[in-house]
Coordinates of C-alpha atoms and ligand atoms in Angstrom, one line a residue:
M1435 CA 17.7 15.4 8.2
A1436 CA 15.4 18.1 6.9
D1437 CA 12.5 18.9 9.2
F1438 CA 9.1 18.4 7.8
T1439 CA 7.4 20.8 10.2
N1440 CA 5.8 23.1 7.6
L1441 CA 3.6 20.4 5.9
Q1442 CA 0.2 21.4 4.8
P1443 CA -2.9 19.2 4.7
L1444 CA -3.5 17.2 1.5
P1445 CA -6.7 18.0 -0.4
G1446 CA -9.6 15.6 -0.8
A1447 CA -9.9 14.1 2.8
D1448 CA -13.4 12.9 3.7
A1449 CA -15.4 13.8 6.8
N1450 CA -13.3 11.4 8.9
G1451 CA -10.1 13.1 7.8
R1452 CA -9.1 10.2 5.6
L1453 CA -7.9 10.6 2.1
I1454 CA -9.6 8.0 -0.1
I1455 CA -8.4 7.8 -3.7
A1456 CA -9.9 5.3 -6.0
G1457 CA -10.0 4.5 -9.7
P1458 CA -8.6 2.2 -12.4
C1459 CA -5.0 1.1 -12.6
S1460 CA -5.0 2.7 -16.0
A1461 CA -7.2 5.1 -17.9
E1462 CA -8.3 3.1 -20.9
S1463 CA -11.1 5.1 -22.5
A1464 CA -13.3 8.2 -22.0
E1465 CA -16.3 5.9 -21.3
Q1466 CA -14.4 3.8 -18.8
M1467 CA -13.3 6.9 -16.9
L1468 CA -16.7 8.4 -16.8
T1469 CA -18.4 5.2 -15.7
V1470 CA -16.0 4.5 -12.9
A1471 CA -15.9 8.2 -11.8
R1472 CA -19.7 8.5 -11.6
A1473 CA -20.0 5.2 -9.6
L1474 CA -17.2 6.2 -7.2
A1475 CA -18.4 9.7 -6.7
A1476 CA -21.8 8.3 -5.8
G1477 CA -20.1 6.2 -3.1
G1478 CA -18.5 9.2 -1.5
V1479 CA -15.0 9.0 -3.1
R1480 CA -13.6 12.4 -3.6
V1481 CA -10.4 11.7 -5.5
L1482 CA -10.2 9.8 -8.8
R1483 CA -7.0 7.9 -9.7
A1484 CA -5.9 6.6 -13.0
G1485 CA -2.5 5.7 -14.5
V1486 CA -1.7 7.5 -17.8
W1487 CA 1.9 6.4 -18.3
K1488 CA 2.5 2.9 -16.9
P1489 CA 6.0 1.6 -16.0
R1490 CA 5.9 -2.0 -17.0
T1491 CA 8.4 -4.7 -15.9
Y1492 CA 8.7 -6.2 -19.4
P1493 CA 8.8 -4.3 -22.7
G1494 CA 5.8 -4.9 -24.9
G1495 CA 3.2 -4.7 -22.1
F1496 CA 0.5 -2.1 -22.0
E1497 CA 2.3 1.1 -21.2
G1498 CA -0.8 3.4 -20.7
C1499 CA -2.6 5.5 -23.2
G1500 CA -0.4 8.5 -22.6
E1501 CA -1.3 12.2 -23.1
V1502 CA -4.7 11.5 -24.7
A1503 CA -5.9 10.0 -21.4
L1504 CA -5.4 13.2 -19.5
Q1505 CA -8.4 14.6 -21.3
W1506 CA -10.5 11.6 -20.0
L1507 CA -9.5 12.5 -16.5
A1508 CA -10.4 16.1 -17.0
D1509 CA -13.8 15.1 -18.4
A1510 CA -14.5 12.8 -15.5
K1511 CA -13.5 15.6 -13.1
A1512 CA -15.9 18.0 -14.9
A1513 CA -18.7 15.5 -14.8
T1514 CA -18.4 14.6 -11.1
G1515 CA -16.5 17.4 -9.3
M1516 CA -13.9 14.8 -8.1
L1517 CA -10.2 15.8 -7.8
T1518 CA -7.9 13.8 -10.0
A1519 CA -4.6 12.0 -9.4
T1520 CA -2.1 10.4 -11.6
E1521 CA 1.5 9.0 -11.6
V1522 CA 4.3 11.0 -13.2
A1523 CA 7.8 9.7 -13.8
T1524 CA 9.4 12.6 -15.7
P1525 CA 9.3 16.4 -15.8
E1526 CA 7.5 16.1 -19.1
H1527 CA 4.7 14.0 -17.5
L1528 CA 4.5 16.5 -14.6
H1529 CA 4.0 19.5 -16.9
L1530 CA 1.5 17.6 -19.2
A1531 CA -0.6 16.4 -16.1
L1532 CA -0.7 19.8 -14.4
D1533 CA -1.5 21.6 -17.7
A1534 CA -4.4 19.1 -18.1
G1535 CA -5.7 20.1 -14.6
V1536 CA -4.6 17.0 -12.6
D1537 CA -4.9 18.0 -8.9
I1538 CA -2.6 15.5 -7.2
I1539 CA 0.4 13.7 -8.6
W1540 CA 2.2 10.6 -7.3
I1541 CA 5.6 9.2 -7.9
G1542 CA 5.5 5.4 -8.5
A1543 CA 7.5 2.8 -6.8
R1544 CA 10.0 2.2 -9.6
T1545 CA 10.6 5.9 -10.0
A1546 CA 10.9 6.5 -6.2
A1547 CA 13.8 3.9 -6.2
D1548 CA 15.9 6.1 -8.6
P1549 CA 17.3 9.2 -6.9
F1550 CA 18.3 10.7 -10.3
A1551 CA 14.7 10.5 -11.5
V1552 CA 13.3 11.9 -8.3
Q1553 CA 15.8 14.8 -8.4
L1554 CA 14.7 15.6 -11.9
L1555 CA 11.1 15.8 -10.8
A1556 CA 12.1 17.8 -7.7
D1557 CA 13.9 20.3 -9.9
A1558 CA 10.8 20.6 -12.1
L1559 CA 8.6 21.1 -9.1
A1560 CA 11.0 23.7 -7.6
A1561 CA 10.5 25.8 -10.8
L1562 CA 6.7 25.9 -10.5
P1563 CA 5.2 29.0 -8.9
V1564 CA 2.4 26.9 -7.3
K1565 CA 3.4 23.4 -6.1
P1566 CA 0.9 20.6 -6.6
P1567 CA 0.2 18.1 -3.8
V1568 CA 2.6 15.1 -4.2
L1569 CA 2.4 11.6 -2.9
V1570 CA 5.6 9.4 -3.0
K1571 CA 5.1 5.6 -3.1
N1572 CA 7.6 3.5 -1.3
P1573 CA 10.5 2.4 -3.5
V1574 CA 10.2 -1.2 -4.7
S1575 CA 13.0 -2.3 -2.3
P1576 CA 12.4 -2.3 1.5
D1577 CA 14.7 0.6 2.3
P1578 CA 13.2 3.3 4.5
D1579 CA 16.1 5.7 3.8
L1580 CA 15.5 5.6 0.1
W1581 CA 11.9 6.4 0.7
I1582 CA 12.7 9.2 3.1
G1583 CA 15.4 10.5 0.7
A1584 CA 12.9 10.7 -2.1
L1585 CA 10.4 12.5 0.2
Q1586 CA 13.1 14.9 1.3
R1587 CA 14.0 15.8 -2.3
I1588 CA 10.4 16.7 -3.1
H1589 CA 10.0 18.5 0.2
D1590 CA 13.2 20.5 -0.5
A1591 CA 11.7 21.6 -3.8
G1592 CA 9.1 23.5 -1.8
V1593 CA 6.2 21.0 -1.8
Q1594 CA 4.4 21.3 1.5
R1595 CA 1.3 19.3 0.6
L1596 CA 3.2 16.0 0.8
G1597 CA 2.3 12.5 1.6
A1598 CA 3.5 8.9 1.3
I1599 CA 1.9 5.8 -0.2
H1600 CA 2.7 2.4 1.3
R1601 CA 2.3 -0.1 -1.6
G1602 CA 4.5 -3.0 -0.2
F1603 CA 7.8 -4.3 -1.5
T1604 CA 8.8 -6.5 -4.3
T1605 CA 8.9 -10.2 -3.3
Y1606 CA 10.9 -13.1 -4.5
G1607 CA 9.6 -16.5 -3.5
N1608 CA 6.3 -17.5 -2.2
S1609 CA 4.1 -15.0 -0.5
I1610 CA 0.3 -14.5 -0.2
Y1611 CA 0.9 -10.9 -1.2
R1612 CA 2.0 -9.5 -4.6
N1613 CA 4.2 -7.0 -2.7
R1614 CA 4.9 -7.9 1.0
P1615 CA 3.6 -5.2 3.3
R1616 CA 6.5 -5.2 5.8
W1617 CA 4.5 -2.9 8.0
S1618 CA 7.6 -2.1 10.1
I1619 CA 8.8 0.1 7.3
P1620 CA 5.9 2.6 7.1
F1621 CA 5.9 2.5 10.9
E1622 CA 9.5 3.6 10.8
L1623 CA 8.6 6.3 8.4
R1624 CA 5.9 7.5 10.8
R1625 CA 8.4 7.5 13.7
R1626 CA 10.9 9.5 11.7
I1627 CA 8.4 12.0 10.1
P1628 CA 5.4 12.1 12.5
A1629 CA 3.6 14.9 10.6
L1630 CA 3.7 13.2 7.2
P1631 CA 0.4 11.6 6.1
I1632 CA 0.8 8.0 5.0
I1633 CA -1.9 6.3 3.0
C1634 CA -2.0 2.6 2.1
D1635 CA -2.3 1.0 -1.4
P1636 CA -3.9 -2.4 -0.5
S1637 CA -4.4 -3.2 -4.2
H1638 CA -0.7 -3.4 -5.0
I1639 CA 0.1 -5.1 -1.7
A1640 CA -2.6 -7.7 -2.2
G1641 CA -2.3 -8.3 -5.9
R1642 CA -5.6 -10.1 -5.9
T1643 CA -9.2 -8.9 -5.4
E1644 CA -10.1 -11.2 -2.6
L1645 CA -7.3 -9.9 -0.3
V1646 CA -7.8 -6.2 -0.9
A1647 CA -10.5 -5.7 1.8
T1648 CA -8.4 -7.5 4.4
V1649 CA -5.3 -5.4 3.7
A1650 CA -7.4 -2.2 3.6
G1651 CA -9.0 -3.0 6.9
E1652 CA -5.6 -3.7 8.6
A1653 CA -4.2 -0.4 7.3
I1654 CA -7.1 1.6 8.7
Q1655 CA -6.9 -0.2 12.0
M1656 CA -3.1 0.5 12.1
G1657 CA -3.8 4.2 11.8
F1658 CA -3.0 5.0 8.1
D1659 CA -4.4 8.3 7.0
G1660 CA -6.2 6.9 4.0
L1661 CA -6.2 4.5 1.1
I1662 CA -5.6 4.4 -2.6
I1663 CA -7.5 1.5 -4.2
E1664 CA -7.9 0.3 -7.8
A1665 CA -11.4 0.0 -9.2
H1666 CA -12.5 -0.8 -12.7
P1667 CA -15.9 -1.2 -14.2
N1668 CA -15.0 -4.6 -15.5
P1669 CA -11.8 -5.8 -13.8
Q1670 CA -11.4 -9.0 -15.8
C1671 CA -11.0 -7.0 -19.0
A1672 CA -8.6 -4.4 -17.4
L1673 CA -5.5 -3.7 -19.6
S1674 CA -3.3 -3.7 -16.5
D1675 CA -3.6 -5.2 -13.0
S1676 CA -6.8 -7.1 -13.8
R1677 CA -6.3 -9.5 -10.9
Q1678 CA -6.4 -6.9 -8.2
Q1679 CA -9.1 -4.4 -9.2
L1680 CA -12.5 -4.1 -7.5
T1681 CA -15.7 -3.2 -9.2
P1682 CA -17.1 0.2 -8.1
P1683 CA -19.9 -1.5 -6.0
Q1684 CA -17.3 -3.7 -4.3
L1685 CA -15.2 -0.7 -3.5
C1686 CA -18.1 1.3 -2.2
E1687 CA -19.2 -1.7 0.0
L1688 CA -15.7 -1.9 1.4
L1689 CA -15.6 1.9 2.2
S1690 CA -19.0 1.8 4.0
H1691 CA -17.8 -1.2 5.9
L1692 CA -14.7 0.7 7.0
R1693 CA -16.8 3.7 8.0
R1694 CA -19.1 1.6 10.1
N1695 CA -16.2 -0.1 11.9
S1696 CA -14.3 3.1 12.7
S1697 CA -15.6 3.5 16.2
A1698 CA -13.9 5.8 18.6
E1699 CA -11.4 3.6 20.3
P1700 CA -9.4 4.9 23.3
A1701 CA -5.8 5.9 22.4
H1702 CA -4.2 3.2 24.6
A1703 CA -6.3 0.5 23.1
Q1704 CA -5.5 1.7 19.6
L1705 CA -1.8 1.7 20.3
L1706 CA -1.9 -1.8 21.9
R1707 CA -3.7 -3.2 18.9
Q1708 CA -1.2 -1.6 16.5
Y1709 CA 1.7 -3.1 18.4
R1710 CA 0.0 -6.5 18.5
Q1711 CA -0.6 -6.3 14.7
H1712 CA 3.0 -5.4 14.3
I1713 CA 4.1 -8.4 16.4
D1714 CA 1.7 -10.7 14.3
Q1715 CA 3.4 -9.5 11.1
I1716 CA 6.9 -10.1 12.5
D1717 CA 5.9 -13.6 13.7
H1718 CA 4.6 -14.4 10.2
Q1719 CA 8.0 -13.2 8.8
L1720 CA 9.7 -15.5 11.3
I1721 CA 7.7 -18.4 10.1
D1722 CA 8.4 -17.6 6.5
L1723 CA 12.1 -17.4 7.2
L1724 CA 12.0 -20.6 9.2
A1725 CA 10.4 -22.4 6.2
Q1726 CA 13.1 -21.0 3.9
R1727 CA 15.8 -22.2 6.3
M1728 CA 14.3 -25.7 6.4
N1729 CA 14.2 -25.8 2.6
I1730 CA 17.8 -24.9 2.3
S1731 CA 18.7 -27.5 4.9
A1732 CA 16.9 -30.1 2.8
E1733 CA 19.1 -29.1 -0.2
I1734 CA 22.2 -29.6 2.0
G1735 CA 20.7 -33.0 3.0
Q1736 CA 20.8 -34.0 -0.7
I1737 CA 24.4 -33.0 -1.1
K1738 CA 25.3 -34.9 2.1
K1739 CA 23.5 -38.0 0.7
Q1740 CA 25.3 -37.8 -2.6
H1741 CA 28.7 -37.5 -0.9
D1742 CA 28.1 -39.8 1.9
L1743 CA 28.5 -37.2 4.7
S1744 CA 26.7 -37.5 8.0
A1745 CA 23.8 -35.2 8.9
M1746 CA 25.3 -34.1 12.2
Q1747 CA 28.5 -32.1 11.8
P1748 CA 29.6 -31.2 15.4
Q1749 CA 32.2 -28.5 14.4
R1750 CA 29.7 -26.7 12.1
Y1751 CA 27.1 -26.9 14.9
A1752 CA 29.4 -25.5 17.6
A1753 CA 30.6 -22.6 15.3
M1754 CA 27.0 -21.8 14.3
L1755 CA 25.8 -21.6 17.9
A1756 CA 28.8 -19.4 18.9
D1757 CA 28.0 -17.1 15.9
R1758 CA 24.3 -16.8 16.7
C1759 CA 25.0 -16.1 20.4
A1760 CA 27.5 -13.4 19.5
A1761 CA 25.1 -11.8 17.0
G1762 CA 22.3 -11.8 19.5
A1763 CA 24.4 -10.4 22.2
D1764 CA 25.0 -7.3 20.1
L1765 CA 21.2 -6.8 20.0
G1766 CA 20.6 -7.5 23.7
L1767 CA 19.4 -11.1 23.4
S1768 CA 20.6 -13.6 26.0
P1769 CA 22.8 -16.5 25.0
D1770 CA 20.5 -18.7 26.9
L1771 CA 17.5 -17.8 24.7
L1772 CA 19.6 -18.1 21.5
T1773 CA 21.1 -21.5 22.5
K1774 CA 17.6 -22.9 23.3
L1775 CA 16.1 -21.6 20.0
W1776 CA 19.0 -22.7 17.7
T1777 CA 19.2 -26.1 19.4
L1778 CA 15.5 -26.7 18.5
I1779 CA 16.0 -25.4 15.0
H1780 CA 19.1 -27.4 14.4
E1781 CA 17.5 -30.6 15.8
E1782 CA 14.6 -30.2 13.3
S1783 CA 17.0 -29.6 10.5
V1784 CA 19.1 -32.7 11.3
R1785 CA 15.8 -34.8 11.7
R1786 CA 14.8 -33.7 8.2
Q1787 CA 18.3 -34.4 6.7
L1788 CA 18.2 -37.9 8.4
Q1789 CA 15.0 -38.6 6.6
I1790 CA 16.7 -37.7 3.3
L1791 CA 19.8 -39.7 4.1
N1792 CA 17.8 -42.8 5.1
H1793 CA 15.4 -42.6 2.2
Ligands
PEP803 C1 -0.1 1.9 -9.9 O1 -0.4 2.6 -8.9 O2 -0.8 1.5 -10.7 C2 1.3 1.5 -9.9 C3 2.0 1.3 -11.1 O3 1.8 1.3 -8.8 P1 3.3 1.0 -8.2 O4 4.1 2.2 -8.6 O5 3.0 1.0 -6.7 O6 3.8 -0.3 -8.8
MN804 MN1 -1.8 -0.9 -10.9

């Protein structure tokens, strides 16, 4: 494992030492960029974000305005004195962005998941005499090693002003989030690379405007080093991510709320709160998994009904309990606890299947 001991601070941090980056998901026009930049700069935001090349899930979607939009960022920078940040996915993007005066670049979640693409960017960075600051978003899949590997490739290229962006992980199935936060993964990153700044992207975690402030507040309370938030002068008309963008006044209100609430909390209280929030997240995951398990058990109930099988299958039950106790023992969990838990879970499962069989 490379050591990350020579990291240098990222530019653009505010008076509280937090890096706040805000701006539209995509740069759409010169006017849009100027309007949003002026409003955000007035609210104390020092770094302006905008996507120029957008990786879309489906072909035919809005893929960004491309190179022409770099000039809009440069104009907004000249008008406000803000630093600018954009996403790059290829060496060509990197060179175009830097030539146009972009100050901070980030690697998006889809690109970060591809070691070939990250290595191409790392090689291009290695060849530059002056390295720009680089932020690496977490890869779409919840794999801390893939994230750390991407960070390591960029660091090995000589980038010392390096940071990570937590933007959550692709979900399948129901979730209140667009991308589940799975806070334990950025915590693991922090444990493994303590000197690395990690900022949170509540916009892509939340996926909807109403939830952005909650996620942003949680992230700050949990000790993240800053935020990257999407803001658009007219979110409903945004060409990408229209559901999750804030208006500049909403964003400025959120930032001043966060500033007011960041009182000096003793270190032990902060740690305790972080651990408790972590436990809350894990419990919510357990509830989510329990609901998924019950749904599958109901599907099994349907099959048993069709084939006239009984709900209770003693052999299956005994084998399941033995398996769960053995798996738990490997992780230091007592067989007594596991037997109690799975007896309860199994009883509920059988009760639900009986309802189906008797219906
Ligand atoms: C973005 O920041 O607009 C973006 C495309 O994000 P992500 O790479 O996290 O999906
Ligand atoms: Mn976006």
